[in-house]
Short mmCIF file of C-alpha atoms in Angstrom, two decimals:
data_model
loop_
_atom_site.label_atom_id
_atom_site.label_comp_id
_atom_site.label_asym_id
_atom_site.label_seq_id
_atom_site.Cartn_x
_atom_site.Cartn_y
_atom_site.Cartn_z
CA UNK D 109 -6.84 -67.14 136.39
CA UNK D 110 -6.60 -64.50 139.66
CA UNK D 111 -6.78 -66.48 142.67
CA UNK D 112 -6.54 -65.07 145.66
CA UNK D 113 -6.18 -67.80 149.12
CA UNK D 114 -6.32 -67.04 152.81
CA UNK D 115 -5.59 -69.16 155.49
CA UNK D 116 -4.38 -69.00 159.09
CA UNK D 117 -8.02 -68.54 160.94
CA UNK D 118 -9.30 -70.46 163.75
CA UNK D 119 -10.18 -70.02 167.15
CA UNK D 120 -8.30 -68.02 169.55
CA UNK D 121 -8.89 -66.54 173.41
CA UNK D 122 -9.46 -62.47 173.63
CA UNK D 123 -6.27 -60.75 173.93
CA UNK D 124 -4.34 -63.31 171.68
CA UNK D 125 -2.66 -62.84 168.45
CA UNK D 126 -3.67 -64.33 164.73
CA UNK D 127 -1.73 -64.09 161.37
CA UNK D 128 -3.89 -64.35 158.30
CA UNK D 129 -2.19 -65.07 154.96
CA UNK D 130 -3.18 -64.81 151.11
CA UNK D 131 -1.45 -66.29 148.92
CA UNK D 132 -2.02 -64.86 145.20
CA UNK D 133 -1.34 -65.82 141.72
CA UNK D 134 -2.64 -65.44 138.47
CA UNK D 135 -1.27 -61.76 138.24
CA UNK D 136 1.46 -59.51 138.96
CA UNK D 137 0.66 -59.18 142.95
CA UNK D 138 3.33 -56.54 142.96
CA UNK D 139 1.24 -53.76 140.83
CA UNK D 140 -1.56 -54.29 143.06
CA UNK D 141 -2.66 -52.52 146.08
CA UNK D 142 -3.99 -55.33 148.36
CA UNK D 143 -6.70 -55.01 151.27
CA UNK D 144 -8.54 -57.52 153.96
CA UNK D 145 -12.32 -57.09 154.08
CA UNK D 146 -14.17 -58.73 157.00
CA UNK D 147 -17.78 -59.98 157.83
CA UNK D 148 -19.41 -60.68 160.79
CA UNK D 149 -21.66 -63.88 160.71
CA UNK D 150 -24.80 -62.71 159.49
CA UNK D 151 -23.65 -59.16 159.40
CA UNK D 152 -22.42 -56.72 156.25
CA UNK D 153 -18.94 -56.37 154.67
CA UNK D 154 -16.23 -54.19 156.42
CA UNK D 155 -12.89 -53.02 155.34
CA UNK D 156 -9.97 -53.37 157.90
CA UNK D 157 -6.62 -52.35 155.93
CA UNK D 158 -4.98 -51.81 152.83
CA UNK D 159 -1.56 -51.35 151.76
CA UNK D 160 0.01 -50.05 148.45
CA UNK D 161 1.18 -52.19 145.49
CA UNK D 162 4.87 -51.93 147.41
CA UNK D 163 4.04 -52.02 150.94
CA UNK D 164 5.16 -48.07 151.29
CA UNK D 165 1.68 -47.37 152.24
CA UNK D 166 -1.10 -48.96 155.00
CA UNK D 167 -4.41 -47.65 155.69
CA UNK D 168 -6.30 -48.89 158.64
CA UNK D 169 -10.03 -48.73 160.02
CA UNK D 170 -9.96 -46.78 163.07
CA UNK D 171 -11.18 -49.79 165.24
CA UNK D 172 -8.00 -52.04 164.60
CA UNK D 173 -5.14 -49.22 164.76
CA UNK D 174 -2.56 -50.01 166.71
CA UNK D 175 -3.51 -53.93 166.94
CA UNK D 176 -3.70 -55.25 163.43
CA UNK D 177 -0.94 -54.80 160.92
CA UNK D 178 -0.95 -55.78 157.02
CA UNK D 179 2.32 -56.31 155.35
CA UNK D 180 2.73 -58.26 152.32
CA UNK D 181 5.88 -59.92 150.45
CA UNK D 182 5.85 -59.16 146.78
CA UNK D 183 8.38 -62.30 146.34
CA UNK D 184 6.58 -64.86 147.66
CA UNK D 185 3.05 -63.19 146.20
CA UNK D 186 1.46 -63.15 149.44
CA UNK D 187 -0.24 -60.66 151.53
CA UNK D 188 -0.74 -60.66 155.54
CA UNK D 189 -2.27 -59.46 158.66
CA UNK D 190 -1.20 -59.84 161.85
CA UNK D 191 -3.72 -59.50 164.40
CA UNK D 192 -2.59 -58.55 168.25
CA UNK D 193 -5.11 -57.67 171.09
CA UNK D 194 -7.94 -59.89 169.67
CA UNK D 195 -11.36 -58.57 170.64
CA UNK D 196 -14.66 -60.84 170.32
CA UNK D 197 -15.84 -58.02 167.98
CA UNK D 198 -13.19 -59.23 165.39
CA UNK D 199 -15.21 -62.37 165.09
CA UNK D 200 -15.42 -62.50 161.18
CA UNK D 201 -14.90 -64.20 158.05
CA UNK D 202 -11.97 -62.44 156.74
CA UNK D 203 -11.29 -62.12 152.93
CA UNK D 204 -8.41 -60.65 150.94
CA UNK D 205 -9.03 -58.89 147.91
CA UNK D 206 -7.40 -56.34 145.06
CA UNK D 207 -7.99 -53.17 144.47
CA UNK D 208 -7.59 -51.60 141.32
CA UNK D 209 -4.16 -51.43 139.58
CA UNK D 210 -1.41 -49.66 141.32
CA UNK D 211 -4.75 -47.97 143.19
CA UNK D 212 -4.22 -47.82 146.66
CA UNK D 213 -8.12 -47.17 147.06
CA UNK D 214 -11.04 -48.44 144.95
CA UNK D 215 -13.55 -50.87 144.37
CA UNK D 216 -12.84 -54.93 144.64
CA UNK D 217 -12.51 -56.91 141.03
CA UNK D 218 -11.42 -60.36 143.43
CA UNK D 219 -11.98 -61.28 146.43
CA UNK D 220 -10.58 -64.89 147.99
CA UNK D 221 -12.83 -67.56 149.70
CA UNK D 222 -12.25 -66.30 153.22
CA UNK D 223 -11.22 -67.49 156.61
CA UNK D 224 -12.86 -67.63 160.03
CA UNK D 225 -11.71 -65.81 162.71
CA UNK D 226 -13.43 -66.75 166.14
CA UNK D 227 -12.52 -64.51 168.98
CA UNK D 228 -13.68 -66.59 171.89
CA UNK D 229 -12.61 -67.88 175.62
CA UNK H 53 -17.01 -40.93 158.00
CA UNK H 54 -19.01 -41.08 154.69
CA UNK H 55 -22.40 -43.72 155.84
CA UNK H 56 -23.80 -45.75 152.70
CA UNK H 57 -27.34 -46.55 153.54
CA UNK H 58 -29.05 -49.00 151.28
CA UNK H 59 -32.76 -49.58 151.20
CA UNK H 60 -35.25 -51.93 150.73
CA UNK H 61 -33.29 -54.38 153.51
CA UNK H 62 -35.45 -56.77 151.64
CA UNK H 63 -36.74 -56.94 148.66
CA UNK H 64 -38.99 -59.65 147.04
CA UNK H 65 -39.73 -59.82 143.14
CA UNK H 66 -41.10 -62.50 140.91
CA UNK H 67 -38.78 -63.80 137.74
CA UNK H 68 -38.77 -61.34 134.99
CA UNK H 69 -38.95 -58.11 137.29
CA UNK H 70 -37.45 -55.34 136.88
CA UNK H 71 -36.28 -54.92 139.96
CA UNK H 72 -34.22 -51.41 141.24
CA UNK H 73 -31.64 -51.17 144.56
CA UNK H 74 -30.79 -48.06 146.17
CA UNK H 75 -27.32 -46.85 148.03
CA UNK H 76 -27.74 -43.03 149.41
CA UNK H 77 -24.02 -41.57 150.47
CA UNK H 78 -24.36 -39.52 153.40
CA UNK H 79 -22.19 -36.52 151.36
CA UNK H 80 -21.22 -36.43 147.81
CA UNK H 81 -19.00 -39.39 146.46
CA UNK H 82 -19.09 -38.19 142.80
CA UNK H 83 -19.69 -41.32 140.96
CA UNK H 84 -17.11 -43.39 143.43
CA UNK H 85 -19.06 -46.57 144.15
CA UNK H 86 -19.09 -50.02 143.60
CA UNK H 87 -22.24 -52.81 143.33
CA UNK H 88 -21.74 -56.23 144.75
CA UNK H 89 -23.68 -59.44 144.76
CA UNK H 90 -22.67 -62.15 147.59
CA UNK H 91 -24.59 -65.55 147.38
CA UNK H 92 -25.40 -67.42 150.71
CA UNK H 93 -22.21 -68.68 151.85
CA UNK H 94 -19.98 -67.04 148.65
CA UNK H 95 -17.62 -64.03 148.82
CA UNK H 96 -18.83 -60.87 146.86
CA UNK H 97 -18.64 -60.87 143.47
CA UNK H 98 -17.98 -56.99 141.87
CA UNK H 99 -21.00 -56.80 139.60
CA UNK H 100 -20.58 -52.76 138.61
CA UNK H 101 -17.82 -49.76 139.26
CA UNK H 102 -17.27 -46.36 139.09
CA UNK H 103 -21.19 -46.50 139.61
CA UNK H 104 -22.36 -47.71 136.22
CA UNK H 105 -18.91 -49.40 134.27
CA UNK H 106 -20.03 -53.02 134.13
CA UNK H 107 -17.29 -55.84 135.44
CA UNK H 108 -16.25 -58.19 132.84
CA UNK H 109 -18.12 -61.14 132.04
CA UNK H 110 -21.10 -60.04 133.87
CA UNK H 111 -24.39 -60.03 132.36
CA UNK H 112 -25.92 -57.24 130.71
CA UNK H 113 -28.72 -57.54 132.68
CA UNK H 114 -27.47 -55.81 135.38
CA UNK H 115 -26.69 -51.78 135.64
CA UNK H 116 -25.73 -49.13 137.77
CA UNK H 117 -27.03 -44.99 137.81
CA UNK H 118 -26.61 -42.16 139.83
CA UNK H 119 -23.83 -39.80 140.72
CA UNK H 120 -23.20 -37.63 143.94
CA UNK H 121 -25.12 -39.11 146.60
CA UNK H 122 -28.07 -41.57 144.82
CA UNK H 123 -27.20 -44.20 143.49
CA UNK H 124 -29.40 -47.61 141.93
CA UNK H 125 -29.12 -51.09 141.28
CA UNK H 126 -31.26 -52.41 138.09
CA UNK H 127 -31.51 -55.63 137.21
CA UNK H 128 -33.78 -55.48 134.09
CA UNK H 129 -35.29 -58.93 134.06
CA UNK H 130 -35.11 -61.21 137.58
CA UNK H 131 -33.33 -64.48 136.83
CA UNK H 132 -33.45 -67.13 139.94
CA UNK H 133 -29.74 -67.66 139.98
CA UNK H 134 -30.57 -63.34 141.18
CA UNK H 135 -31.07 -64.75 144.65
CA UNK H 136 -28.69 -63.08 146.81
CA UNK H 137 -27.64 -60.09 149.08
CA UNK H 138 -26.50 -56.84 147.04
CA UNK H 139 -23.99 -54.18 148.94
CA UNK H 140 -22.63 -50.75 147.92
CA UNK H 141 -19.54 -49.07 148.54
CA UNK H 142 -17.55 -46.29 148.74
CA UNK H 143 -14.51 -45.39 147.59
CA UNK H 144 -13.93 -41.52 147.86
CA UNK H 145 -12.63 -41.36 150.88
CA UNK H 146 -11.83 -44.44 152.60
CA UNK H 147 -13.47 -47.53 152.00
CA UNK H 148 -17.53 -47.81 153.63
CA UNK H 149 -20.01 -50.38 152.15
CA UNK H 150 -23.86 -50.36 152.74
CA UNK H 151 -25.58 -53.08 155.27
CA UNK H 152 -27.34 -54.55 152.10
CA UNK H 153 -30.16 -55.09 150.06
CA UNK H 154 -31.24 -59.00 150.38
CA UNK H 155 -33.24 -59.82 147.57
CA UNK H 156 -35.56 -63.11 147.36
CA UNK H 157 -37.86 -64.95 144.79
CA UNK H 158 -41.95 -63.96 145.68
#
C-alpha cells in the first residue's frame, strides 16, 4: 500500500525557516518524481515544487524561488522542503504527493495527509 | 501562466442526478488534465487523468470529456458519499489547478 507521510509543520514567526518531510513507502520512491502541493485554509490547491525521480531536476512556483528548496533522499525514501524567508502567505496545509512514473510533470495518483504550516508573529 | 477556471463555484443536485463540472484552460492543454475530489477535511483523491482515463478503483460512475481547452466532470448518477469539492488541473506546462467546483446535496 503507497503511503505517503509529512511532518515537520507548526507555527513559526515571518522570516523564519521550516523543514517539511515525507516519508514514503509502499513503492519504489526512487522511480518517482515527487512534488509538495499546498492549500490555504479555505482556499484551492497550489503546487510549490517538484523534483525528478533522482533529485537532478527541481521546478519551483515563481512565488517561493529563491526561499523554498525540495530535495529528497532516495535511501531513506523520503522527500523534503526546506522553507527560508517564511511569509504569512505560506500559511497552508502542505501535502506531498507523486507524480507519474519517472514523470517529472503530471497529474497526482497519491497524495499524503498533510501538515500545517502557520506563518504567524 | 496557463489559468484553469472552473464553474459552477457551487453546484447543488438531488441523489440520482446527473450532474456535469466544467474546467476551461485559458490556451490549449491538449487533453493534459486531471479531475480531483477532496472531502471536507481529506486530501484530494485523483478521480480521472489524461482528461477522461479513469484512476483505479474508482467508480464507474464518474467520467471525464473534452480536449484543448473544455473540459467536464460527469458524474452519471449523484450518490451522497458525492459530497465534496471537485478541482482541475493542468499539466502541460507547469502544474495550475482550478479554484473548484463545491458540490452539495439539494
Amino acid at each position: 500500500e503507497v503511503q505517503l507521510v509529512e511532518s515537520g509543520g507548526g507555527l513559526v514567526q515571518p522570516g523564519r525557516s521550516l523543514k517539511l518531510s515525507c516519508a514514503a513507502s509502499g513503492f519504489t520512491f526512487s522511480n518517482y518524481g515527487m512534488a509538495w502541493v499546498r492549500q490555504a485554509p479555505t482556499k484551492g490547491l497550489e503546487w510549490v515544487a517538484t523534483i525528478s525521480y533522482d533529485g537532478s531536476s527541481t521546478y519551483y512556483r515563481d512565488s517561493v524561488k529563491g526561499r523554498f528548496t525540495i530535495s529528497r533522499d532516495n535511501a531513506k525514501t523520503t522527500l523534503y522542503l526546506q522553507m527560508d524567508s517564511l511569509r504569512s502567505e505560506d500559511t497552508a496545509t502542505y501535502y506531498c504527493a507523486r507524480h507519474p512514473i519517472y514523470n517529472n510533470w503530471g497529474w497526482f495518483a497519491y497524495w499524503g495527509q498533510g501538515t500545517l504550516v502557520t506563518v504567524s508573529s | 501562466d496557463i489559468q484553469m477556471t472552473q464553474s459552477p463555484s457551487l453546484l447543488s443536485a438531488s441523489v440520482g442526478d446527473r450532474v456535469t463540472l466544467n474546467c476551461k484552460a485559458s490556451q490549449n492543454i491538449y487533453k493534459n488534465l486531471a479531475w480531483y475530489q477532496q472531502k471536507l477535511g481529506e486530501a484530494p483523491k485523483l478521480l480521472i487523468y489524461n482528461a477522461n482515463s479513469l484512476q483505479t478503483d474508482i467508480p464507474s460512475r464518474f467520467s471525464g470529456s473534452g480536449s484543448g481547452t473544455d473540459f467536464t466532470l460527469t458524474i452519471s448518477s449523484l450518490q451522497p458519499e458525492d459530497v465534496a469539492t471537485y478541482f482541475c488541473q493542468q499539466f502541460y506546462s507547469g502544474n495550475t489547478f482550478g479554484a473548484g467546483t463545491e458540490l452539495e446535496l439539494k
